[in-house]
């Protein structure tokens, strides 16, 4: 229904251009026979009804389809009126009012347009019902009409003569008409029938019913009715001599006078001033051939110019005639942002010629209000001596990206040996002047050993798990693309669940729906080979090279560290995780009580530069779990 | 008793009745079809209406009039109809001349136009 409505509106707009042209043409062709005007209105009717049109370079229509059919799903809805000046005025208003908000799921137009379509349909039905009811009432009214001759009837029920019936048209006249008037009236109505006006008028009304919202169409119908009457007069009078024309005019006059006497009736559709009609009748001259020919040519020209649509491939797209950026866009949502980030990060490639590159997806998500923007960081870390690092910033929060854009940067290899390259793709929302909040974002790091000239795919980092009875298998999707596996046995009744928090490498443990612990990966304190080589994996003291990110905190730590199993590059251990709940503090941090939980710790620097921390609510489970921990690359 | 008023078309019907009464309703229907162009349902409706108004009586399918030709007053009804006429015909009906209020001056002007034209042509 909405699609049909949109199509009708587009047809209406196209036809309006034609109506304007016809109005001008009518003025020019005042001297030409009126049937030309009726023909022009016929063209208008075709334009209003026919959804198909031939494309032609001669088309004067500004646009084939002013309301694009995809306007409901367009992130920045706009009209293509085909007139750049008009576009510039109208479209900013529309975009401002109707652009979907990034957080909203529906384009405001998706709510408004169906409502409008329903209103339109109601209007059409109303008009159709009015027509139907009027017709039936008239039929009933004239049922007792007495036949004069052939298809001409007389009845006291009518004041002005008219024709009723589409397939078997009958003329209905009032009773008390004198001889002259009677013959004039009959001649007029018969001319109507010969001209098939009893088809054109109802058809015109039907078209009007569909386009009832367009005032130009109402105007067209009014003028059509007038032109039909005048054309009919012309047809009747064409063959008449002067005396007959005088009689005909007299008939016109007496009919209107008669109505006058009987009471004022409201002005109805299509009535032409009697004065004008009498004037035209009295001064009627057969039109010169050249005039008719000229008028017909004008009609044909109008048909070509307005019944055809402009060629769409030579049309300049509205985007280039206004100031919008050339990049294609799609609406910004959490999902589209995440997809854009993932796609971009996937393309991070280190090249063997010492350059690094990445590409943005073809369509960038854009927020309707323009307050959220894409920013990219790209940096490379070099080491010229053990423990000494320098960072090259290739891109520092750069914005203003276009869809499909590819960035290539050269690495300053004189800084030393490349340790890692980090690409960060973020969407920042401006919440206040110069105050930003991260809408979405993630980063990807390439570290040694490097895969030159090959962009590895990107998967969102996190812990993916599979639980088979008590056996839990976790695949750790790391930022650098590696997928080490962690597995251990869970005690009875405990199962793993996805983390609800902000920790990327985390799973929750639940027992009967209640929290029972967690599994979290934390990065090593140091990840260079030399420092790690100094770690004694079997020692019962907590190696800070590994655990410092957690253990160095003043408010948390691991106590009672006890190694269960150890090997060259790692170990599994049990400990107590102790911490102060800082949220409960109201002042002196030292006075907050310490809490503790059993935990299992494990690491293997040959597998990944992260250690595993398994926290457990229930006591006494740690040892068994620690026994079953396996870390595999 | 006041003479019942009837419409002009009903008057035409009565003319047929007066000429052929008393007449079987079926035959009356046939006559109306021929002379007036009425559908049978129309004739029956009119018979019923007029009998309610006391213009005729329909006994055992025999129709006969209750009022005489002279007594009928047709003209008055004619006027009444115009006053109750609701207004413009629906726009989609072809018509000769539509309701148009002409001032007496307009009427005169137009009449003059016609008269002058006739004079010119006669010259």
XYZ file of C-alpha atoms in Angstrom:
756
model
C 0.000 0.000 0.000
C 2.739 2.458 0.942
C 4.694 1.579 -2.188
C 1.604 2.177 -4.313
C 1.011 5.470 -2.547
C 4.577 6.568 -3.219
C 4.215 5.663 -6.856
C 0.989 7.652 -7.102
C 2.635 10.648 -5.454
C 5.524 10.456 -7.894
C 3.070 10.289 -10.790
C 1.225 13.254 -9.330
C 4.390 15.288 -9.120
C 5.403 14.432 -12.681
C 1.915 15.274 -13.894
C 1.981 18.582 -12.061
C 4.784 19.745 -14.315
C 2.665 18.744 -17.293
C -0.391 20.520 -15.859
C 1.629 23.700 -15.512
C 2.693 23.387 -19.144
C -0.881 22.725 -20.259
C -2.106 25.789 -18.385
C 0.392 27.907 -20.272
C -0.474 26.215 -23.536
C -4.200 26.834 -23.028
C -3.538 30.520 -22.794
C -1.512 30.410 -25.985
C -4.120 28.350 -27.808
C -7.137 30.446 -26.831
C -8.132 30.857 -30.443
C -7.777 27.204 -31.269
C -10.734 24.823 -31.102
C -11.512 23.642 -27.637
C -11.202 19.956 -28.396
C -7.460 20.551 -28.438
C -7.675 21.584 -24.780
C -9.667 18.489 -23.981
C -6.966 16.465 -25.711
C -4.322 18.117 -23.546
C -6.261 17.189 -20.433
C -6.328 13.681 -21.800
C -2.537 13.733 -21.870
C -2.563 14.877 -18.253
C -4.847 11.988 -17.339
C -2.504 9.532 -19.011
C 0.436 10.975 -17.117
C -1.471 10.691 -13.865
C -2.360 7.095 -14.410
C 0.349 5.448 -16.433
C 3.248 4.196 -14.345
C 5.254 3.407 -17.418
C 6.903 5.950 -19.547
C 9.461 5.891 -22.253
C 12.771 7.483 -21.545
C 13.684 10.237 -23.917
C 16.307 12.881 -24.175
C 13.555 15.339 -25.103
C 11.803 14.969 -21.790
C 11.186 18.232 -19.978
C 10.330 16.515 -16.739
C 12.942 17.425 -14.150
C 12.933 14.017 -12.581
C 11.633 10.562 -13.304
C 10.985 9.758 -9.712
C 11.039 12.561 -7.203
C 10.502 10.325 -4.213
C 13.007 7.513 -4.424
C 11.414 4.137 -3.840
C 13.998 3.289 -1.201
C 13.317 6.369 0.858
C 12.040 4.258 3.726
C 15.394 2.623 4.260
C 17.625 5.491 3.257
C 19.804 6.666 6.128
C 19.687 10.184 4.790
C 16.305 10.500 3.132
C 16.099 13.032 0.385
C 14.079 13.892 -2.652
C 15.311 13.992 -6.209
C 13.229 16.742 -7.676
C 15.654 17.094 -10.532
C 16.041 20.795 -9.850
C 19.262 21.329 -7.892
C 18.082 24.595 -6.414
C 14.929 23.006 -5.114
C 16.869 19.990 -3.832
C 19.157 22.245 -1.852
C 16.238 23.948 -0.176
C 14.068 20.942 0.493
C 16.492 18.157 1.294
C 18.256 19.602 4.344
C 14.872 20.064 5.980
C 13.844 16.534 5.165
C 17.113 15.036 6.335
C 16.944 16.973 9.536
C 13.406 15.893 10.256
C 13.496 12.371 9.013
C 17.014 11.026 9.286
C 16.991 7.947 11.488
C 18.795 8.334 14.802
C 21.698 5.912 15.258
C 20.076 4.397 18.287
C 16.602 4.145 16.836
C 15.771 1.131 14.752
C 13.217 2.741 12.490
C 13.405 5.590 10.069
C 10.728 8.120 11.111
C 9.425 7.947 7.566
C 8.637 4.275 8.131
C 5.999 5.379 10.602
C 4.768 8.466 8.816
C 4.416 7.210 5.264
C 2.116 4.249 5.956
C -0.159 6.600 7.881
C -0.256 9.004 4.944
C -0.897 6.100 2.613
C -3.877 5.050 4.729
C -5.277 8.589 4.696
C -4.892 8.684 0.925
C -6.665 5.357 0.503
C -9.494 6.565 2.730
C -9.863 9.657 0.565
C -10.042 7.591 -2.602
C -12.679 5.325 -1.101
C -14.712 8.305 0.074
C -14.736 9.913 -3.348
C -15.563 6.633 -5.035
C -18.425 6.061 -2.621
C -19.693 9.597 -3.218
C -19.667 8.983 -6.971
C -21.395 5.646 -6.621
C -24.068 6.920 -4.284
C -24.755 9.993 -6.418
C -25.143 7.836 -9.475
C -27.587 5.487 -7.774
C -29.640 8.343 -6.376
C -29.892 9.970 -9.776
C -31.004 6.723 -11.342
C -33.761 6.389 -8.789
C -34.743 9.972 -9.253
C -35.233 9.699 -12.965
C -36.900 6.295 -12.916
C -40.278 7.881 -13.624
C -38.938 9.944 -16.505
C -41.159 9.810 -19.528
C -39.644 9.014 -22.881
C -39.908 11.765 -25.417
C -38.293 9.897 -28.264
C -35.372 7.484 -28.754
C -33.135 7.912 -25.748
C -34.487 11.298 -24.682
C -36.549 11.440 -21.502
C -38.321 14.132 -19.617
C -38.877 14.358 -15.918
C -40.019 16.908 -13.415
C -37.220 15.802 -11.149
C -34.478 17.748 -12.858
C -33.700 21.360 -13.520
C -30.773 21.139 -15.871
C -30.461 18.612 -18.658
C -27.892 15.918 -18.359
C -26.849 12.503 -19.582
C -26.931 9.390 -17.459
C -25.504 6.042 -18.417
C -22.150 4.944 -19.714
C -23.057 2.200 -22.178
C -26.596 3.276 -23.070
C -26.512 7.003 -22.494
C -29.908 8.612 -22.028
C -30.673 12.327 -22.122
C -32.835 13.649 -19.296
C -34.617 16.956 -19.721
C -37.021 19.010 -17.631
C -40.603 19.127 -18.838
C -41.375 22.731 -19.513
C -38.991 23.673 -22.284
C -40.258 25.561 -25.291
C -39.674 24.220 -28.762
C -36.569 26.227 -29.647
C -34.870 25.630 -26.356
C -35.761 21.966 -26.498
C -34.129 21.396 -29.872
C -31.037 23.384 -28.844
C -30.650 21.416 -25.654
C -31.141 18.097 -27.396
C -28.561 19.053 -30.007
C -26.099 19.935 -27.277
C -26.570 16.753 -25.330
C -26.398 14.626 -28.462
C -23.129 16.304 -29.317
C -21.900 15.339 -25.859
C -22.761 11.746 -26.612
C -21.064 11.800 -29.995
C -17.957 13.227 -28.362
C -18.132 10.436 -25.787
C -18.101 13.013 -23.015
C -20.215 10.661 -20.937
C -17.071 8.522 -20.748
C -14.431 11.221 -20.325
C -16.056 13.021 -17.450
C -16.531 9.983 -15.201
C -13.056 8.699 -16.114
C -11.628 12.100 -15.268
C -13.408 11.964 -11.944
C -11.890 8.561 -11.269
C -8.408 9.936 -11.902
C -9.254 12.868 -9.650
C -10.343 10.460 -6.920
C -6.934 8.784 -6.980
C -5.079 12.093 -6.977
C -7.398 13.921 -4.620
C -4.476 15.283 -2.608
C -3.121 17.318 -5.511
C -4.878 20.690 -5.917
C -3.545 21.017 -9.454
C -5.509 17.915 -10.375
C -8.708 19.475 -9.008
C -7.973 22.543 -11.112
C -7.392 20.341 -14.135
C -10.743 18.597 -13.655
C -12.539 21.895 -13.324
C -10.962 23.212 -16.489
C -11.587 19.908 -18.253
C -15.299 20.181 -17.521
C -15.339 23.725 -18.834
C -13.452 22.817 -21.957
C -15.773 19.890 -22.579
C -18.803 22.170 -22.484
C -17.170 24.689 -24.788
C -15.984 21.989 -27.189
C -19.491 20.625 -27.218
C -20.902 24.051 -28.029
C -18.414 24.308 -30.861
C -19.401 20.953 -32.255
C -23.070 21.853 -32.222
C -22.634 25.329 -33.619
C -20.135 24.371 -36.313
C -22.830 23.317 -38.706
C -25.270 26.041 -37.735
C -26.172 29.131 -39.648
C -26.451 32.539 -38.033
C -30.130 32.318 -37.231
C -29.729 28.947 -35.595
C -26.845 30.255 -33.553
C -29.006 33.072 -32.289
C -31.638 30.524 -31.311
C -29.023 28.407 -29.561
C -27.790 31.394 -27.596
C -31.328 32.225 -26.686
C -31.749 28.727 -25.400
C -28.638 29.102 -23.267
C -29.991 32.299 -21.830
C -33.471 31.064 -21.109
C -32.165 27.940 -19.435
C -30.112 29.937 -17.005
C -32.884 32.439 -16.468
C -35.297 29.638 -15.785
C -33.017 28.325 -13.144
C -32.720 31.803 -11.768
C -36.422 32.080 -11.360
C -36.652 28.806 -9.615
C -34.164 29.619 -6.967
C -30.507 30.188 -6.556
C -28.489 27.033 -6.730
C -24.908 26.824 -5.661
C -22.234 27.030 -8.291
C -21.343 23.577 -9.464
C -18.437 22.065 -11.241
C -17.434 23.101 -14.668
C -20.085 25.604 -15.308
C -19.085 28.256 -17.734
C -20.474 31.714 -17.654
C -23.473 31.928 -19.918
C -22.208 35.252 -21.162
C -18.959 33.693 -22.356
C -20.729 30.818 -24.009
C -23.147 33.071 -25.847
C -20.247 35.221 -27.006
C -18.338 32.225 -28.284
C -21.369 30.796 -30.032
C -22.264 34.058 -31.748
C -18.708 34.751 -32.848
C -17.757 31.226 -33.755
C -15.667 30.894 -36.862
C -14.383 27.698 -38.305
C -10.744 27.660 -37.257
C -8.109 28.030 -39.919
C -6.354 24.851 -40.911
C -2.946 26.188 -39.977
C -4.204 27.033 -36.511
C -5.494 23.516 -35.987
C -2.263 22.075 -37.347
C -0.213 24.297 -35.073
C -2.295 23.307 -32.098
C -1.915 19.605 -32.895
C 1.850 20.014 -33.183
C 1.878 21.719 -29.803
C -0.016 18.772 -28.355
C 2.411 16.274 -29.790
C 5.364 18.282 -28.516
C 3.818 18.426 -25.058
C 3.229 14.700 -25.133
C 6.833 13.994 -26.033
C 8.223 16.420 -23.531
C 6.069 15.450 -20.612
C 4.874 11.934 -21.102
C 8.433 10.731 -21.405
C 10.842 10.581 -18.531
C 14.299 12.000 -18.443
C 17.008 9.523 -19.204
C 18.309 8.260 -15.910
C 21.820 7.520 -17.052
C 22.480 11.047 -18.165
C 20.995 12.368 -14.987
C 23.645 13.681 -12.675
C 23.065 12.054 -9.321
C 21.834 14.562 -6.778
C 24.899 13.933 -4.663
C 27.215 15.615 -7.095
C 24.989 18.599 -7.551
C 24.841 19.264 -3.864
C 27.595 19.383 -1.287
C 27.288 15.895 0.109
C 30.413 13.737 0.331
C 30.894 11.142 -2.355
C 31.223 8.252 0.054
C 28.352 5.896 0.426
C 26.913 5.604 3.879
C 24.755 3.388 5.981
C 23.132 4.156 9.312
C 25.299 3.950 12.392
C 24.215 1.239 14.800
C 26.167 -0.828 17.273
C 26.155 -3.648 14.816
C 27.189 -1.675 11.788
C 29.947 -0.023 13.802
C 31.235 -3.374 15.040
C 31.167 -4.765 11.527
C 32.998 -1.767 10.133
C 35.658 -2.041 12.815
C 36.080 -5.778 12.306
C 36.314 -5.447 8.546
C 38.903 -2.705 8.789
C 41.027 -4.506 11.339
C 41.036 -7.583 9.134
C 42.778 -5.671 6.411
C 45.816 -4.644 8.466
C 48.775 -5.855 6.472
C 52.481 -5.580 6.971
C 54.325 -5.461 3.677
C 57.786 -6.747 2.977
C 58.770 -3.383 1.495
C 58.538 -1.761 4.906
C 55.058 -0.342 4.589
C 51.891 -1.052 6.502
C 48.406 -0.708 5.090
C 44.726 -1.136 5.820
C 41.453 -0.437 4.009
C 38.091 0.862 5.116
C 34.895 -0.836 3.991
C 33.010 0.590 0.978
C 30.107 1.828 3.089
C 30.932 3.627 6.303
C 28.298 3.877 9.012
C 27.292 7.446 9.545
C 25.197 8.826 12.333
C 22.260 10.920 11.253
C 23.147 13.760 13.561
C 26.767 13.825 12.532
C 27.940 13.713 16.129
C 29.663 10.355 15.961
C 32.770 10.081 13.855
C 35.239 7.445 12.869
C 38.822 7.893 14.053
C 41.821 5.683 13.380
C 45.123 5.243 15.188
C 48.030 3.414 13.686
C 51.330 3.056 15.489
C 54.436 0.940 15.206
C 56.660 -0.001 18.095
C 60.374 -0.528 17.540
C 63.070 -1.746 19.811
C 66.672 -0.722 19.288
C 67.947 -2.354 22.451
C 66.514 -4.807 24.987
C 64.039 -2.940 27.148
C 64.243 0.226 25.079
C 61.359 1.057 22.807
C 60.200 3.868 20.540
C 56.827 4.368 18.967
C 56.096 5.770 15.537
C 52.631 7.312 15.194
C 51.569 6.844 11.609
C 48.012 7.960 12.328
C 46.988 9.782 15.462
C 43.213 9.847 15.810
C 42.731 10.714 12.170
C 39.136 11.434 11.068
C 37.421 12.336 7.826
C 37.574 8.940 6.199
C 35.797 7.993 3.002
C 34.314 4.616 2.261
C 36.691 2.264 0.516
C 39.708 4.397 1.344
C 43.045 2.629 1.651
C 45.887 3.960 3.799
C 49.523 3.062 3.266
C 52.244 4.218 5.611
C 55.986 3.755 5.631
C 57.650 2.310 8.673
C 60.680 4.158 10.031
C 62.840 1.099 10.173
C 65.822 3.156 11.305
C 64.185 3.215 14.713
C 65.207 -0.385 15.204
C 63.601 -3.769 15.055
C 59.854 -3.834 14.590
C 58.170 -5.209 17.674
C 54.570 -4.658 16.814
C 52.074 -2.664 14.789
C 48.781 -1.592 16.311
C 45.723 -0.424 14.427
C 42.862 1.086 16.406
C 39.474 1.831 14.832
C 37.069 3.801 16.998
C 33.805 5.658 16.805
C 33.712 8.699 19.063
C 30.504 10.540 19.947
C 30.733 14.200 20.729
C 28.716 14.623 23.910
C 29.864 18.160 24.572
C 32.291 20.618 23.040
C 35.583 18.746 22.907
C 34.195 16.010 25.134
C 33.922 12.642 23.547
C 32.602 9.258 24.505
C 33.584 6.062 22.791
C 30.654 4.606 20.910
C 32.486 1.518 19.703
C 36.025 0.563 18.995
C 38.684 -2.062 18.951
C 42.300 -2.490 18.035
C 44.435 -5.108 16.482
C 48.113 -5.725 17.007
C 50.523 -7.544 14.787
C 53.520 -8.925 16.640
C 56.502 -11.079 15.838
C 56.618 -13.460 14.118
C 55.164 -11.315 11.326
C 53.248 -12.566 8.332
C 54.372 -10.272 5.560
C 52.043 -9.253 2.727
C 49.181 -11.241 4.128
C 46.261 -9.664 5.902
C 45.062 -12.142 8.439
C 41.372 -12.190 9.084
C 40.025 -10.512 12.160
C 37.790 -12.122 14.663
C 36.421 -10.327 17.642
C 38.623 -11.133 20.599
C 37.113 -13.096 23.410
C 36.742 -16.483 24.993
C 34.670 -18.999 23.131
C 33.807 -22.075 25.154
C 32.397 -25.542 24.749
C 31.296 -27.590 27.718
C 31.023 -31.355 27.554
C 29.773 -32.503 30.933
C 32.427 -31.432 33.400
C 35.050 -30.813 30.688
C 35.356 -27.192 29.639
C 37.211 -26.264 26.446
C 37.915 -22.615 25.805
C 39.207 -21.197 22.538
C 40.913 -17.890 23.218
C 40.438 -15.598 20.240
C 43.299 -13.206 20.680
C 43.754 -9.798 19.138
C 46.662 -10.916 17.024
C 44.563 -13.640 15.453
C 46.042 -16.554 17.328
C 43.686 -19.009 18.987
C 45.310 -20.809 21.921
C 43.159 -23.321 23.751
C 42.559 -23.601 27.468
C 40.813 -26.546 29.017
C 40.107 -27.826 32.517
C 37.575 -29.867 34.437
C 34.781 -28.125 36.255
C 33.433 -29.382 39.557
C 29.953 -30.885 39.510
C 27.124 -28.396 39.118
C 29.271 -25.569 37.829
C 29.107 -24.434 34.240
C 30.553 -21.653 32.154
C 28.637 -18.661 30.853
C 29.421 -15.619 28.775
C 30.781 -12.636 30.538
C 28.514 -9.695 31.057
C 31.167 -7.202 31.822
C 33.693 -5.190 29.997
C 36.531 -7.691 30.275
C 37.125 -9.034 26.808
C 38.893 -12.260 27.802
C 36.505 -13.426 30.450
C 33.924 -16.104 31.176
C 31.642 -16.426 34.167
C 31.157 -19.585 36.187
C 27.656 -20.251 37.454
C 26.083 -22.815 39.766
C 22.293 -23.125 39.629
C 22.028 -19.716 38.146
C 24.100 -18.076 40.847
C 27.596 -16.669 40.271
C 30.233 -19.175 41.278
C 33.404 -17.646 39.890
C 35.108 -16.486 36.749
C 37.801 -17.301 34.208
C 39.884 -14.356 33.044
C 42.982 -13.819 30.943
C 45.346 -11.007 31.878
C 48.396 -9.909 29.944
C 51.868 -10.644 31.245
C 53.801 -7.952 33.023
C 56.581 -8.448 30.506
C 56.474 -10.358 27.289
C 59.971 -10.170 25.872
C 61.827 -13.426 25.690
C 64.805 -12.353 27.751
C 62.822 -11.312 30.797
C 60.687 -14.383 30.688
C 63.710 -16.588 30.506
C 64.560 -15.371 33.964
C 61.355 -16.712 35.485
C 61.609 -19.753 37.674
C 58.375 -21.516 36.876
C 58.643 -23.942 39.736
C 59.343 -21.432 42.461
C 56.719 -20.859 45.120
C 57.040 -17.138 44.939
C 54.735 -15.228 42.660
C 56.673 -14.247 39.503
C 55.927 -10.566 39.036
C 57.139 -10.685 35.461
C 53.983 -12.646 34.802
C 51.454 -11.442 37.324
C 52.268 -7.783 37.845
C 49.230 -6.387 36.036
C 47.080 -7.704 38.858
C 49.538 -8.237 41.664
C 51.152 -4.830 41.640
C 47.904 -3.129 42.603
C 47.675 -1.723 46.130
C 44.210 -3.063 46.484
C 44.519 -6.599 45.117
C 46.976 -9.434 44.939
C 47.644 -13.144 45.001
C 48.639 -14.740 48.245
C 49.661 -18.225 49.179
C 50.933 -18.958 45.723
C 51.565 -22.668 45.376
C 52.757 -24.276 42.193
C 50.970 -27.537 41.346
C 52.645 -28.462 38.093
C 55.417 -26.717 36.232
C 57.319 -27.042 32.998
C 59.859 -25.039 31.063
C 57.667 -22.252 29.912
C 54.894 -22.223 32.463
C 53.042 -23.714 35.383
C 49.674 -24.172 37.051
C 49.233 -22.996 40.627
C 46.711 -22.329 43.343
C 46.513 -19.134 45.373
C 44.224 -16.813 47.221
C 43.010 -13.788 45.365
C 42.703 -10.941 47.810
C 41.158 -7.581 47.213
C 39.533 -4.523 48.681
C 36.131 -3.570 47.322
C 36.843 0.060 46.490
C 33.242 0.757 45.631
C 32.378 0.337 49.297
C 34.836 2.999 50.372
C 33.767 6.325 51.622
C 37.111 7.735 52.610
C 40.134 6.022 53.997
C 41.109 3.265 51.604
C 43.280 1.539 54.199
C 40.259 0.748 56.375
C 38.327 -1.187 53.709
C 38.176 -4.847 54.666
C 40.077 -7.300 52.526
C 38.194 -10.145 50.909
C 39.541 -13.309 49.487
C 38.672 -16.041 47.093
C 40.285 -19.270 46.017
C 41.886 -19.096 42.650
C 43.793 -21.118 40.113
C 46.583 -19.481 38.148
C 48.231 -20.813 35.021
C 50.511 -19.563 32.295
C 52.659 -20.762 29.430
C 54.632 -18.142 27.578
C 55.036 -20.416 24.596
C 51.270 -20.481 24.140
C 50.246 -16.912 24.756
C 51.460 -13.797 26.567
C 48.499 -13.950 28.939
C 48.018 -15.741 32.237
C 44.848 -17.523 33.277
C 43.074 -16.653 36.503
C 40.203 -18.871 37.610
C 38.334 -17.451 40.603
C 36.124 -19.738 42.696
C 33.489 -18.840 45.267
C 33.525 -22.236 46.845
C 36.572 -23.335 48.792
C 38.491 -26.528 48.249
C 37.953 -26.819 44.538
C 41.086 -25.079 43.383
C 43.529 -27.969 43.619
C 41.534 -30.338 41.462
C 40.926 -27.743 38.825
C 44.575 -26.743 38.762
C 45.446 -30.377 38.126
C 43.284 -30.512 35.033
C 44.376 -27.217 33.428
C 45.802 -27.585 29.918
C 47.153 -24.754 27.765
C 47.719 -25.511 24.103
C 48.619 -23.218 21.201
C -61.593 17.083 -0.123
C -58.413 18.454 -1.551
C -57.354 17.132 -4.883
C -54.176 15.111 -4.548
C -51.179 16.673 -6.225
C -49.196 14.637 -8.704
C -45.951 15.083 -10.571
C -45.879 15.714 -14.277
C -44.596 12.227 -15.039
C -47.329 10.756 -12.873
C -49.742 12.913 -14.808
C -48.603 11.310 -18.049
C -49.181 7.957 -16.426
C -52.665 9.007 -15.380
C -53.408 10.054 -18.955
C -52.846 6.463 -20.002
C -54.948 5.235 -17.092
C -57.832 7.563 -17.849
C -57.841 6.415 -21.433
C -57.864 2.710 -20.688
C -59.449 2.283 -17.288
C -60.389 -0.017 -15.756
C -57.305 -1.959 -16.779
C -55.408 -4.934 -15.523
C -52.132 -3.843 -13.906
C -50.162 -6.173 -16.164
C -51.536 -4.519 -19.250
C -50.977 -1.113 -17.744
C -47.332 -2.057 -17.281
C -47.096 -2.980 -20.964
C -48.650 0.288 -22.075
C -46.320 2.296 -19.845
C -43.384 0.419 -21.316
C -44.442 1.374 -24.831
C -45.568 4.925 -24.332
C -43.483 6.145 -21.442
C -40.454 3.897 -21.604
C -40.928 2.738 -18.005
C -39.543 -0.431 -16.503
C -42.211 -2.728 -15.009
C -40.861 -2.098 -11.514
C -41.235 1.637 -12.045
C -44.869 1.225 -13.098
C -45.683 -0.903 -10.078
C -43.972 1.578 -7.782
C -45.959 4.434 -9.244
C -49.224 2.490 -8.962
C -48.488 1.886 -5.295
C -47.512 5.493 -4.626
C -50.567 6.899 -6.345
C -52.896 4.480 -4.607
C -51.443 5.590 -1.257
C -52.089 9.149 -2.243
C -55.656 8.327 -3.178
C -55.319 9.041 -6.881
C -56.209 5.526 -8.013
C -57.254 2.208 -6.594
C -55.824 -1.232 -7.327
C -58.346 -4.003 -6.570
C -57.565 -7.570 -7.482
C -55.071 -6.321 -10.111
C -57.684 -4.035 -11.668
C -56.578 -0.426 -11.651
C -59.022 2.458 -11.871
C -58.704 6.153 -11.115
C -60.243 7.965 -8.198
C -59.786 11.503 -9.470
C -60.740 13.031 -12.753
C -58.472 14.615 -15.296
C -59.555 18.187 -14.615
C -59.153 17.920 -10.928
C -55.499 17.163 -10.971
C -53.117 19.933 -10.187
C -49.815 19.175 -11.732
C -48.205 22.548 -12.028
C -47.838 23.269 -8.332
C -45.806 20.180 -7.723
C -43.507 21.182 -10.457
C -42.441 24.238 -8.478
C -42.155 22.340 -5.219
C -39.677 19.975 -6.722
C -37.314 22.759 -7.663
C -37.284 24.113 -4.154
C -36.357 20.808 -2.658
C -33.840 20.049 -5.335
C -30.714 19.528 -3.438
C -28.339 21.325 -5.643
C -25.702 20.673 -8.190
C -25.635 17.511 -10.144
C -22.574 15.418 -9.492
C -19.639 16.791 -11.368
C -19.125 13.800 -13.549
C -22.451 14.145 -15.320
C -22.501 15.888 -18.651
C -24.952 18.775 -18.629
C -26.206 21.506 -20.851
C -25.990 24.510 -18.677
C -25.298 24.473 -15.006
C -26.793 26.398 -12.190
C -25.752 29.899 -12.716
C -26.990 32.963 -11.012
C -27.405 35.751 -13.490
C -28.192 39.170 -12.309
C -31.009 40.953 -14.177
C -28.378 43.187 -15.689
C -26.440 40.191 -16.962
C -29.630 38.779 -18.424
C -30.281 42.017 -20.224
C -26.730 42.235 -21.505
C -26.814 38.761 -22.932
C -30.233 39.326 -24.471
C -28.910 42.441 -26.111
C -25.962 40.514 -27.498
C -28.304 38.021 -29.104
C -30.683 40.635 -30.400
C -27.903 42.686 -31.947
C -26.514 39.589 -33.584
C -29.867 38.735 -35.127
C -30.211 42.250 -36.493
C -26.705 42.157 -37.999
C -27.350 38.848 -39.701
C -30.572 39.999 -41.180
C -28.887 42.915 -42.876
